[in-house]
Coordinates of C-alpha atoms and ligand atoms in Angstrom, one line a residue:
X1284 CA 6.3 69.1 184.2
X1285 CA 9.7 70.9 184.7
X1286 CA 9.4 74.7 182.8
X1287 CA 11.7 74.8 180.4
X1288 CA 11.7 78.7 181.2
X1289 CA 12.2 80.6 184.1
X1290 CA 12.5 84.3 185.1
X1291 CA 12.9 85.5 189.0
X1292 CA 12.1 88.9 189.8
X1293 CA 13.0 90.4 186.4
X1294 CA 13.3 94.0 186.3
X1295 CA 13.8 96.6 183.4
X1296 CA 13.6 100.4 183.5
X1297 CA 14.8 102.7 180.7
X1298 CA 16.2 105.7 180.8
X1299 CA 14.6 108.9 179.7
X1300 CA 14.5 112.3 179.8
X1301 CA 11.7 112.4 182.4
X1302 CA 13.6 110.1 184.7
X1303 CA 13.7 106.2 185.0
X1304 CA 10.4 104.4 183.6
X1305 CA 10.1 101.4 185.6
X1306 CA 8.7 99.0 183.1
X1307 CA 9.5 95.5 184.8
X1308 CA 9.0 95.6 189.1
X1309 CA 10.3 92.1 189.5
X1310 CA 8.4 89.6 187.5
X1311 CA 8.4 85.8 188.2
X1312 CA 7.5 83.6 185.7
X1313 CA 7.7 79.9 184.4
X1314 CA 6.7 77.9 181.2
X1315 CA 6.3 74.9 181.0
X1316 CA 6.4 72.4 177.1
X1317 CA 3.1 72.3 176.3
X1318 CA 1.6 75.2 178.5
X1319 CA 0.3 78.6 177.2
X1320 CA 0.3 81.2 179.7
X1321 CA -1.8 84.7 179.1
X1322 CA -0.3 87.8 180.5
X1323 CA -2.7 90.2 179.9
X1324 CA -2.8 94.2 181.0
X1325 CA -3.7 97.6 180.4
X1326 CA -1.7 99.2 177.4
X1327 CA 1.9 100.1 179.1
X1328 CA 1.7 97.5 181.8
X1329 CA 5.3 96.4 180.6
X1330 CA 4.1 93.0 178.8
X1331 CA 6.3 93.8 175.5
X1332 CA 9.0 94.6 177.7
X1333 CA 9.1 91.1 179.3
X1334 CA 8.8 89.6 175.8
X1335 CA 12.1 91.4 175.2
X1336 CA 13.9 91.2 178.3
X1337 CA 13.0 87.4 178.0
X1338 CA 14.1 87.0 174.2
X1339 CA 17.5 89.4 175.5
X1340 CA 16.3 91.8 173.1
X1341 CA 16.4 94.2 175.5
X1342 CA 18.9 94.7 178.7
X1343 CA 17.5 93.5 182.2
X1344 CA 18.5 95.8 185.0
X1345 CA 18.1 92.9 187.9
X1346 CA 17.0 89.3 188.6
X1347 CA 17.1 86.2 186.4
X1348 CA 16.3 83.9 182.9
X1349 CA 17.1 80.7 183.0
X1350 CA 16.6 78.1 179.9
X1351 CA 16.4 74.7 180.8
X1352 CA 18.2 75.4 184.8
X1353 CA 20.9 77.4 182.9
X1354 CA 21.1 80.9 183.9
X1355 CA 21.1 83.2 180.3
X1356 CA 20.7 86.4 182.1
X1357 CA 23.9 88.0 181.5
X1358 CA 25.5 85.4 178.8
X1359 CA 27.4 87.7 176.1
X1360 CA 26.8 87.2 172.1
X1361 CA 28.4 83.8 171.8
X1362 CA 27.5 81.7 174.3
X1363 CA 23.6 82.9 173.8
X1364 CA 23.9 81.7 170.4
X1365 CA 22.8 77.5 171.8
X1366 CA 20.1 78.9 173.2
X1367 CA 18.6 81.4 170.8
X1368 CA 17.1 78.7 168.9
X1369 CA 14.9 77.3 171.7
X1370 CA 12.3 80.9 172.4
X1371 CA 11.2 82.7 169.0
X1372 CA 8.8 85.1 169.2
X1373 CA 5.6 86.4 166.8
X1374 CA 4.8 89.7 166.7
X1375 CA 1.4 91.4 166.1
X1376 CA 1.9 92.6 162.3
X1377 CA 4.4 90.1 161.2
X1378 CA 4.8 92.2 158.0
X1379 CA 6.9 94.8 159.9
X1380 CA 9.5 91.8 160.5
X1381 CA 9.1 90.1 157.4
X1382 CA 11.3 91.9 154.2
X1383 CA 9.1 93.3 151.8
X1384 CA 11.7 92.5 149.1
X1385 CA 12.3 88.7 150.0
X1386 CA 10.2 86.1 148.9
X1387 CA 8.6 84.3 152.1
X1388 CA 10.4 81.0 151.7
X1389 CA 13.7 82.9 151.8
X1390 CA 12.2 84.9 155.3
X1391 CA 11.0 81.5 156.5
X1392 CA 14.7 80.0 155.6
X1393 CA 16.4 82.3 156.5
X1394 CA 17.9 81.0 159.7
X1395 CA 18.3 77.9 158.6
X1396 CA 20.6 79.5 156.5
X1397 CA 22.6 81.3 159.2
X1398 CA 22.9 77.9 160.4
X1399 CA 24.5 76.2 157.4
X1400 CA 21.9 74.8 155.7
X1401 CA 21.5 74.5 151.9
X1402 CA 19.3 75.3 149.0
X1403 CA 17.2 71.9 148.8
X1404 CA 17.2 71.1 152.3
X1405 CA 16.1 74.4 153.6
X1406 CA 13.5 74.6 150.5
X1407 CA 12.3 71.2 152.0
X1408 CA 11.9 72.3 155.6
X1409 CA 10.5 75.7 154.6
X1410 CA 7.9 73.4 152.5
X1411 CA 7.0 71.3 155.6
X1412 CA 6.8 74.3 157.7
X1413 CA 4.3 76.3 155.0
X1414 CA 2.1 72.7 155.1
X1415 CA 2.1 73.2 159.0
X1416 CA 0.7 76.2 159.0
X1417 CA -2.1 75.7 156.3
X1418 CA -0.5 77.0 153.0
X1419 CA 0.2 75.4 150.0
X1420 CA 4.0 75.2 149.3
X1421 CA 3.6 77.6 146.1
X1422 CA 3.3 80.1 148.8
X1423 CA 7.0 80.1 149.6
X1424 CA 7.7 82.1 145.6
X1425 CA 5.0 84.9 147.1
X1426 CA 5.7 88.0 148.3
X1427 CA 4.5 90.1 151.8
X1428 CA 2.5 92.4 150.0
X1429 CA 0.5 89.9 148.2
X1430 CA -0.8 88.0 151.2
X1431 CA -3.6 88.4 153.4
X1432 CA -3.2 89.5 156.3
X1433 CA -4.1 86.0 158.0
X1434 CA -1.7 84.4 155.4
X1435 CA 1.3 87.0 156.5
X1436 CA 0.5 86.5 160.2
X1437 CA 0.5 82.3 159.3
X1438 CA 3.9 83.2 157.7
X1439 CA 5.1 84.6 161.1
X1440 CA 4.0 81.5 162.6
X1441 CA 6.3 79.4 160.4
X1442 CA 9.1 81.7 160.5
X1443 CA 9.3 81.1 164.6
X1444 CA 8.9 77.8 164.6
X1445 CA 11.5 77.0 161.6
X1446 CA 14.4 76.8 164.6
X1447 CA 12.8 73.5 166.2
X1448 CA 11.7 76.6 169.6
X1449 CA 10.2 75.1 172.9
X1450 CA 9.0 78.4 173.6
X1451 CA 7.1 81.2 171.6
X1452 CA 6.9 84.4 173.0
X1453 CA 3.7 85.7 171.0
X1454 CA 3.2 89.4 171.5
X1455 CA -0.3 90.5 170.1
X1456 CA -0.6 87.8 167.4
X1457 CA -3.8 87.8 166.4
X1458 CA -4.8 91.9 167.5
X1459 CA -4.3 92.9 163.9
X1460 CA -6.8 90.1 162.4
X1461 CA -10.4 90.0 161.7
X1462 CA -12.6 88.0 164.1
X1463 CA -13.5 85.0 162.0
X1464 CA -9.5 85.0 160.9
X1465 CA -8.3 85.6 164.3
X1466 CA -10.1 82.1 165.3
X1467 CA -8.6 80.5 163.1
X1468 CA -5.4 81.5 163.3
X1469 CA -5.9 80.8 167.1
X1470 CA -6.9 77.1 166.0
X1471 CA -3.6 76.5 164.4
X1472 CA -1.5 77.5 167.3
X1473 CA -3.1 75.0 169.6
X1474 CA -3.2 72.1 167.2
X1475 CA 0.4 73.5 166.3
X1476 CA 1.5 73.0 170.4
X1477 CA -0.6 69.3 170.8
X1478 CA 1.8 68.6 167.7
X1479 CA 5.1 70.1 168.8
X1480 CA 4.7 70.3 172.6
X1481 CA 5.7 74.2 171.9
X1482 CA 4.8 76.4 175.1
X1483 CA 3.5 79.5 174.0
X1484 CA 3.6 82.8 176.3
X1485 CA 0.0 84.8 174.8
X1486 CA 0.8 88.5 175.3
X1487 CA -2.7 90.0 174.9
X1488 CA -5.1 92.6 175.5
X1489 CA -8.1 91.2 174.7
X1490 CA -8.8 89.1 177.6
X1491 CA -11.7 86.7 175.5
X1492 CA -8.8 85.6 173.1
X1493 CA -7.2 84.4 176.3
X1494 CA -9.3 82.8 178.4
X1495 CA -9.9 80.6 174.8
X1496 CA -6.1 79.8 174.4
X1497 CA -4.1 80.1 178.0
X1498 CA -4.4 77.5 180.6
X1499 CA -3.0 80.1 183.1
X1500 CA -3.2 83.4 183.2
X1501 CA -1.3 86.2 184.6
X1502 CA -2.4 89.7 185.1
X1503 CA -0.1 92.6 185.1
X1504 CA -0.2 96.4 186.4
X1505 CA 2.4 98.9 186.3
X1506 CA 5.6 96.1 185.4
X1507 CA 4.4 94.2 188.4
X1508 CA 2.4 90.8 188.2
X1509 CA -0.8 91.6 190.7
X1510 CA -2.6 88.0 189.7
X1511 CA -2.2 84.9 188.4
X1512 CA -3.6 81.3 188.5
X1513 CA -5.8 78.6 186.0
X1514 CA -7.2 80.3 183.5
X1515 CA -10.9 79.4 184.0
X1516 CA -10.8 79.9 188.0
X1517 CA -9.4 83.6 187.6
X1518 CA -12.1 84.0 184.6
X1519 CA -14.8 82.9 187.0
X1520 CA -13.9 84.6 190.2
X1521 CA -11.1 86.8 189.5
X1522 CA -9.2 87.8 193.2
X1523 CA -7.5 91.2 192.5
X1524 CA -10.3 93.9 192.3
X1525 CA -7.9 95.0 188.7
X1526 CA -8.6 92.0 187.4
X1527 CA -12.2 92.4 188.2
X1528 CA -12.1 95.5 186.3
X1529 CA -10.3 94.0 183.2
X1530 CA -12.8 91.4 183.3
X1531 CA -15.9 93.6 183.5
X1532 CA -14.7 95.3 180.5
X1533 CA -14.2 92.1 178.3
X1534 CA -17.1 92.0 175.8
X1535 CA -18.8 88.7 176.3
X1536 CA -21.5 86.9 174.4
X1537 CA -22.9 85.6 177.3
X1538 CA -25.8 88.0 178.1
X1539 CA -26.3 86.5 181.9
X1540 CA -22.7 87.8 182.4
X1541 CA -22.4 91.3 183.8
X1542 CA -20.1 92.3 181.6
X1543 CA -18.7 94.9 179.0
X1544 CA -18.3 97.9 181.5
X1545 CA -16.1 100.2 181.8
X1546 CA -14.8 100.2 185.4
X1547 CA -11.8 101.6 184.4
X1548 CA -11.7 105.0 184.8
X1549 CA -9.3 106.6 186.9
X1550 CA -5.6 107.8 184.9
X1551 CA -2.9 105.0 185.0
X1552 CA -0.1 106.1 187.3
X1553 CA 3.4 107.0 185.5
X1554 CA 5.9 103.7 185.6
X1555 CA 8.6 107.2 186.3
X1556 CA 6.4 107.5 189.4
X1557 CA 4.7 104.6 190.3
X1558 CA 2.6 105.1 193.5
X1559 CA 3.7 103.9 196.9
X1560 CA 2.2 101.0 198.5
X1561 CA 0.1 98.8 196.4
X1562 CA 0.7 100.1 193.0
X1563 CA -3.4 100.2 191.9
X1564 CA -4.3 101.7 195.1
X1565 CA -5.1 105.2 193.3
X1566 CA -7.5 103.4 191.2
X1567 CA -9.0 101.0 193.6
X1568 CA -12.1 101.3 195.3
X1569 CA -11.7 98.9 198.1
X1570 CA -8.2 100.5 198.6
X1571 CA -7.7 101.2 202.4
X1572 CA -4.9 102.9 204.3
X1573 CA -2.8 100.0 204.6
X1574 CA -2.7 99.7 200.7
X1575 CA -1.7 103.5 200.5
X1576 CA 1.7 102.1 202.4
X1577 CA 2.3 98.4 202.3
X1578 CA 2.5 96.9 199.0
X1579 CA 0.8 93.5 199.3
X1580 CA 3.0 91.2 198.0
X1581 CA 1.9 88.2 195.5
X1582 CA 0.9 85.2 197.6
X1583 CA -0.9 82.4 197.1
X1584 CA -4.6 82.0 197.8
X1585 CA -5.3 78.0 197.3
X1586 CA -5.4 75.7 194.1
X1587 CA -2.3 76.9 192.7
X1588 CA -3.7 81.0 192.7
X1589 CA -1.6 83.8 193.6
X1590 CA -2.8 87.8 194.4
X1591 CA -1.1 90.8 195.4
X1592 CA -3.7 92.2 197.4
X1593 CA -4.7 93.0 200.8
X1594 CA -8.3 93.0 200.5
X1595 CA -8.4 89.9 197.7
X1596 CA -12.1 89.3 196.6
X1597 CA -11.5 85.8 197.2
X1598 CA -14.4 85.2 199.4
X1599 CA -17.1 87.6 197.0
X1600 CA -18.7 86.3 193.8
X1601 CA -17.9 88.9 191.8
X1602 CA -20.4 88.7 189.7
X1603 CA -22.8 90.2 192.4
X1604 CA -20.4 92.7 193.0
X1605 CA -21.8 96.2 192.4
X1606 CA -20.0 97.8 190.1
X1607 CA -17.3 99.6 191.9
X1608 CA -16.7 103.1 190.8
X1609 CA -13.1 103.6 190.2
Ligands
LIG763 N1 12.4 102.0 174.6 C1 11.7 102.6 175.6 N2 12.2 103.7 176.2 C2 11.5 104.3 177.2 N3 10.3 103.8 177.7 C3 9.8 102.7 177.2 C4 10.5 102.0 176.1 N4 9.7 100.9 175.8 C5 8.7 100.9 176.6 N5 8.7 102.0 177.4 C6 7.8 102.3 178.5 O1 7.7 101.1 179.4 C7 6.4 100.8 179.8 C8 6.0 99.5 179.4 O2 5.9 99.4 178.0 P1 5.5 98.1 177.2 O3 5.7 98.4 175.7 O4 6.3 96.9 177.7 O5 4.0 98.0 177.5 P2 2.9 97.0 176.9 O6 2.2 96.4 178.1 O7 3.5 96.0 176.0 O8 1.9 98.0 176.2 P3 1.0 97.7 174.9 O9 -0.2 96.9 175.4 O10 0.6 99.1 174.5 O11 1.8 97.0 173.9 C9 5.6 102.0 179.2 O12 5.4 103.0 180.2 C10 6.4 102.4 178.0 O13 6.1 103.8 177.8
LIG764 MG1 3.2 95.7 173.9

């Protein structure tokens, strides 16, 4: 299917005190209706910045977003306004965005009411929307404070689809829930998108939660996208020797599986200073000489998978890998 969303070698940095943090190297992404796509990454990889620089929240400093073909990069306040609707995004605690003060039917409505709608017909909507999501339209009277925090993060859920979106940027969603709630929370967003044809971009750190939602995944180190590909295959034989790392660390339950180690180790590089060459060369122990000063770029190896690496572990089960010391 055509993606409805597009980005081409997005980049961000920020200014600081220390110098320019380079938090988006030129990203490349597209989303497709119905797909969910996990980008996962070590804390400070730059995977809320994409969220942002995608949603506009946040100023890109090169490359493109395009909605539907149209390019939305550098649209100002007014003409963004016809596309704001379509990409909504959830956060991790939703009660940070919701207003402690405001009933949750008037937080849920509320952009219905920027757009001109009216007391019974947004109360209706906001009704349908609280059904959606698994709550019982008395909900709508209750406040933030006084729901759980499964019920507040099912709230957020509601609030981002209220607008109709074709895209939900979901950063963290379910990181702040209990296990048994985070599963079902996760439930409702799939039967949400088989009902809506929503595509949903899964920002996560826990890379279990994402192999169980994503169809494909994309892996991200220092604001640069170093793998991607179908879910499963990546899970089962992941290509980039950081994503073998990131795997090795997921807890599994399957006991067969040589996992939950810490490979790890070595100090992520500064995004002010990112290293030369391939940017996890520093950390990387199959990292040669050519990888201290060519920076592979990302290029497909077969049945629609992509690497950035010049020594890709396509051709080793990694699962008989010795565990590499980083
Ligand atoms: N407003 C800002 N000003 C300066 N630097 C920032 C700003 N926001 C983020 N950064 C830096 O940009 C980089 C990417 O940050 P980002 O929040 O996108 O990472 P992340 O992958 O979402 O991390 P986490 O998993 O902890 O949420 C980090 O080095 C961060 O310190
Ligand atoms: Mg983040």
């Amino acid at each position: 299917m055509k993606p409805f969303l597009t980005v081409e070698n997005l980049q961000v940095s920020y200014p600081t005190r220390d110098g320019r943090v380079f938090a988006l190297a030129g990203v490349d992404l597209a989303l497709s209706p119905g797909e969910t796509v996990g980008l996962v990454g070590e804390s400070g990889c730059g995977k809320s910045t994409l969220g942002k620089a995608v949603m506009r929240l946040i100023p890109s400093t090169g490359g493109r977003i395009n909605i539907n073909g149209n390019d939305i990069t550098h649209l100002g306040r007014k003409a963004l306004l016809p596309y704001r609707a379509d990409i909504q995004m959830m956060f991790q605690d939703p009660q940070g965005s919701l207003n402690p003060r405001q009933s949750v039917g008037k937080s849920i409505g509320r952009p219905l009411e920027v757009a001109g709608w009216t007391g019974a017909a947004i109360r209706w909507r906001v009704g349908e929307l609280l059904e959606m999501v698994g709550l019982p339209a008395a909900a709508a009277s209750r406040y933030p404070h006084e729901l759980s925090g499964g019920q507040r993060q099912r709230i957020g859920i509601a609030r981002a689809l209220i607008l109709e979106p074709k895209v939900i940027i979901c950063d963290e969603p379910v990181s702040a829930l209990d296990v048994s709630v985070r599963a079902q929370v996760i439930n409702l967003m799939r039967d949400i998108q088989q009902r809506t044809g929503v595509a949903y971009l899964f920002i996560s750190h826990d890379l279990s939660v994402v192999e169980y939602i994503a169809d494909r995944l994309l892996v991200m180190y220092l604001g640069r996208i170093v793998e991607s590909g179908p879910t499963r295959q990546v899970w089962a034989k992941p290509a980039h020797p950081y994503t073998f790392a990131l795997l090795a660390a997921a807890p599994v339950a399957d006991p067969r599986a040589a996992r939950g180690r810490n490979l790890l180790t070595g100090e992520l590089p500064s995004p002010i200073s990112p290293p030369p060459g391939c940017p996890f060369h520093t950390r990387c122990p199959r990292a040669g000489e050519r990888c201290r000063v060519e920076r592979p770029p990302l290029r497909g190896g077969g049945d629609q998978r992509q690497v950035a690496c010049h020594f890709p572990l396509f051709d080793v089960d990694a699962t008989q890998l010795p565990p590499p010391a980083l």
